[in-house]
């Protein structure tokens, strides 16, 4: 009975978080297969933790912390890893997606510029703007206060906006800085 409830709980967590977790990991490693491996390993570790009977207050934040730590471990092991591998190798996308070229270029530019802002801002901005996490959830994941995360999001968005506008050749009015 307990095993069935645990399995259902885990499957609900998996179904609800697998896509978001994949994007979270892929954003950091820029390698489709490596991201899939890390996500699989993160869910395995989550299962093992749940199976011990340990109570986890925020399972989503705990799962993302596991994945973040696994990404760090991979970087430590590899020492050298190209962030350009996505551009070189590409990624699997459904064939039926049609995106106007201007939109694709704008999105590519924006994502490239997001990669160039400092990590402490980049992670908070990504989780808030792209993944639509709450400030509270981001604070729990990053083990910071909500105020610190709000400031990082604000500063990161400001910096990101400046970089994207500079790359497009548009003049930036002083009041927007």
XYZ file of C-alpha atoms in Angstrom:
177
model
C 0.000 0.000 0.000
C 2.758 2.429 0.960
C 4.780 1.530 -2.153
C 1.798 2.233 -4.415
C 1.225 5.660 -2.835
C 4.930 6.459 -3.120
C 4.952 5.384 -6.759
C 1.910 7.546 -7.546
C 3.478 10.516 -5.767
C 6.703 10.080 -7.714
C 4.918 9.666 -11.063
C 2.895 12.828 -10.431
C 6.115 14.698 -9.635
C 7.759 13.282 -12.756
C 4.849 14.160 -15.037
C 4.622 17.655 -13.617
C 8.326 18.519 -13.674
C 10.169 16.525 -16.356
C 9.858 19.127 -19.133
C 10.701 22.069 -16.894
C 13.637 20.208 -15.361
C 14.922 19.286 -18.816
C 14.857 22.953 -19.920
C 16.559 23.947 -16.664
C 19.387 21.454 -17.248
C 19.616 21.984 -21.012
C 20.005 25.729 -20.466
C 23.114 25.001 -18.402
C 24.765 22.237 -20.432
C 23.624 23.033 -24.004
C 23.733 19.346 -24.907
C 20.491 17.468 -25.532
C 21.737 13.975 -24.630
C 23.690 15.127 -21.579
C 20.635 17.031 -20.349
C 18.488 13.896 -20.731
C 21.070 11.865 -18.776
C 21.221 14.423 -15.963
C 17.423 14.643 -15.738
C 17.200 10.852 -15.571
C 19.848 10.752 -12.853
C 18.096 13.526 -10.903
C 14.804 11.642 -10.907
C 16.603 8.453 -9.871
C 18.170 10.247 -6.897
C 14.786 11.756 -6.050
C 13.202 8.281 -6.103
C 15.944 6.910 -3.875
C 15.431 9.762 -1.417
C 11.652 9.328 -1.347
C 12.081 5.564 -0.960
C 14.040 6.062 2.275
C 10.955 7.672 3.785
C 12.612 11.054 4.167
C 10.118 13.921 4.265
C 10.822 16.627 1.711
C 9.119 19.966 2.278
C 9.383 21.326 -1.274
C 9.900 18.433 -3.669
C 10.207 20.671 -6.732
C 12.982 22.784 -5.206
C 14.711 19.641 -3.921
C 14.573 18.031 -7.376
C 15.996 21.130 -9.057
C 18.740 21.328 -6.409
C 19.694 17.719 -7.223
C 19.804 18.541 -10.947
C 21.839 21.697 -10.352
C 24.349 19.757 -8.276
C 24.592 17.068 -10.969
C 25.344 19.745 -13.580
C 28.095 21.133 -11.352
C 29.487 17.619 -10.860
C 29.603 17.065 -14.650
C 31.469 20.332 -15.159
C 33.957 19.418 -12.470
C 34.588 16.032 -14.068
C 34.869 17.332 -17.611
C 36.834 20.516 -16.765
C 36.500 21.559 -20.391
C 33.095 21.835 -21.952
C 32.054 23.926 -24.904
C 29.001 26.118 -24.416
C 28.830 26.344 -28.191
C 27.918 22.676 -28.627
C 24.254 23.545 -29.139
C 25.154 25.717 -32.118
C 27.478 23.037 -33.495
C 25.311 19.965 -32.899
C 21.823 21.414 -32.937
C 18.917 19.841 -31.102
C 15.872 17.722 -31.816
C 12.773 19.782 -32.534
C 9.409 18.703 -33.886
C 9.153 18.981 -37.672
C 5.792 20.743 -37.583
C 7.085 23.900 -35.900
C 7.230 26.914 -38.168
C 8.866 29.966 -36.620
C 9.364 33.157 -38.623
C 13.089 33.745 -39.175
C 12.962 37.203 -37.562
C 11.491 35.720 -34.388
C 14.083 32.947 -34.342
C 16.919 35.452 -34.711
C 15.473 37.642 -31.951
C 15.063 34.675 -29.613
C 18.550 33.381 -30.455
C 20.026 36.822 -29.764
C 18.124 37.156 -26.503
C 19.217 33.708 -25.296
C 22.808 34.407 -26.316
C 22.760 37.660 -24.360
C 21.188 35.931 -21.362
C 24.157 33.540 -21.360
C 26.497 36.532 -21.086
C 25.078 38.048 -17.894
C 26.623 36.966 -14.560
C 25.479 33.550 -13.307
C 23.827 34.824 -10.124
C 21.504 37.004 -12.227
C 21.145 34.589 -15.141
C 19.759 31.732 -13.065
C 17.203 33.925 -11.269
C 16.104 35.620 -14.510
C 15.810 32.297 -16.341
C 13.671 30.713 -13.652
C 11.416 33.767 -13.353
C 11.094 34.901 -16.979
C 11.284 31.624 -18.868
C 10.144 28.974 -16.401
C 7.684 31.328 -14.631
C 8.703 30.274 -11.129
C 7.611 32.371 -8.164
C 10.200 34.442 -6.317
C 9.553 32.251 -3.265
C 10.330 29.026 -5.170
C 13.480 30.516 -6.694
C 14.603 31.659 -3.241
C 14.132 28.143 -1.863
C 16.017 26.565 -4.757
C 18.940 28.982 -4.576
C 18.881 29.106 -0.770
C 18.588 32.898 -0.665
C 16.011 35.303 0.729
C 13.115 36.424 -1.433
C 14.451 39.981 -1.279
C 17.851 38.924 -2.638
C 16.164 37.021 -5.472
C 13.904 39.975 -6.323
C 16.928 42.257 -6.558
C 18.804 39.735 -8.713
C 15.842 39.399 -11.057
C 15.478 43.173 -11.343
C 19.187 43.760 -11.978
C 19.478 40.773 -14.284
C 16.504 41.835 -16.407
C 17.893 45.363 -16.609
C 21.301 44.111 -17.746
C 19.761 41.599 -20.165
C 17.558 44.303 -21.695
C 20.582 46.574 -22.243
C 22.599 43.791 -23.891
C 19.757 42.799 -26.224
C 19.120 46.408 -27.252
C 22.832 47.030 -27.845
C 23.042 43.986 -30.088
C 20.074 45.193 -32.129
C 21.752 48.560 -32.719
C 18.966 50.538 -31.054
C 19.832 53.589 -28.996
C 18.970 53.095 -25.342
C 17.331 56.082 -23.621
C 19.075 56.985 -20.320
C 15.887 56.590 -18.250
C 15.679 52.861 -19.110
C 19.067 52.123 -17.593
